[in-house]
Amino acid sequence: MTVTMSAEEPVSDEELASAFAEHRPYLHAMAYRMLGSLSEADDAVQEGWLRLSRSETSGVENLGGWLTTVVARVCLDMLRARRSRREESLDAHVPGPIVGGEDGIDPEHEALLAESVGLALLVVLETLAPAERVAFVLHDLFDLPFDEIAPIVGRSPAAARQLGSGRGSRRRSHPPARGRRRLPRRLARR
């Protein structure tokens, strides 16, 4: 969904909060998949709200795109900070399920699916550098084109494509890119 902010009309706090609330589930799912932690995903989405509430939004044409960029950058910063301090998320190895009952899906089934997919995906994601992880999640799980991912990770579209495919890493401790890319796509479609 695209929310367009008009340059002529100021947006009230209520309208801004309502527009943000519409994007919140998507942003939380994206942050959770990048960070592997529900609490850190909550923090990243909250930081996105704080930045939105402090920003001039009259020139924002695509609020969803703006929020995706902001929250993805917050996640990238959090991943880099985690790596620089050599720390792991407290709940990185046992992720909490993402459960929502509004769309008619059985919450128990959704929780079991999220847990099985989340654990397998986290094993793969833990092997990636922060920028690779962000590019991979945005492209493979959220279908963002590399042209839109490039400014988020601060690279050219070609470099973002390499990051998303795992060819940007010098480390050899992770599985080959071909196998790594197939596993999450299959799991994410369940």
PDB file of C-alpha atoms in Angstrom, residues 3 5 11 18 30 38 40 45 51 56 71 83 91 100 110 126 148 152 154 156 161 187:
ATOM      1  CA  VAL A   3       0.392   6.430   1.294  1.00  0.00           C
ATOM      2  CA  MET A   5       1.639  12.801   1.554  1.00  0.00           C
ATOM      3  CA  VAL A  11      -0.561  16.120   7.873  1.00  0.00           C
ATOM      4  CA  SER A  18      -2.790   6.129  11.419  1.00  0.00           C
ATOM      5  CA  MET A  30      10.971  -6.960   8.059  1.00  0.00           C
ATOM      6  CA  LEU A  38      11.266  -9.692  18.505  1.00  0.00           C
ATOM      7  CA  GLU A  40      15.057  -5.692  18.761  1.00  0.00           C
ATOM      8  CA  VAL A  45      10.110  -0.063  14.475  1.00  0.00           C
ATOM      9  CA  ARG A  51      12.185   9.489  13.192  1.00  0.00           C
ATOM     10  CA  GLU A  56       9.020  16.954   7.830  1.00  0.00           C
ATOM     11  CA  VAL A  71      13.729   0.932   9.536  1.00  0.00           C
ATOM     12  CA  ARG A  83      28.957  -7.262  15.284  1.00  0.00           C
ATOM     13  CA  ASP A  91      16.795 -14.520  21.515  1.00  0.00           C
ATOM     14  CA  GLY A 100      -1.530 -12.490  14.078  1.00  0.00           C
ATOM     15  CA  GLU A 110       1.072 -19.640  12.020  1.00  0.00           C
ATOM     16  CA  GLU A 126      23.741 -15.460  11.065  1.00  0.00           C
ATOM     17  CA  GLU A 148      15.872   0.491  -4.029  1.00  0.00           C
ATOM     18  CA  ILE A 152      19.705   1.769   2.058  1.00  0.00           C
ATOM     19  CA  GLY A 154      25.028   2.722   0.850  1.00  0.00           C
ATOM     20  CA  SER A 156      25.597   0.893  -6.000  1.00  0.00           C
ATOM     21  CA  ARG A 161      23.067  -7.253  -5.980  1.00  0.00           C
ATOM     22  CA  LEU A 187      10.966 -21.842   3.601  1.00  0.00           C
TER      23      LEU A 187
END
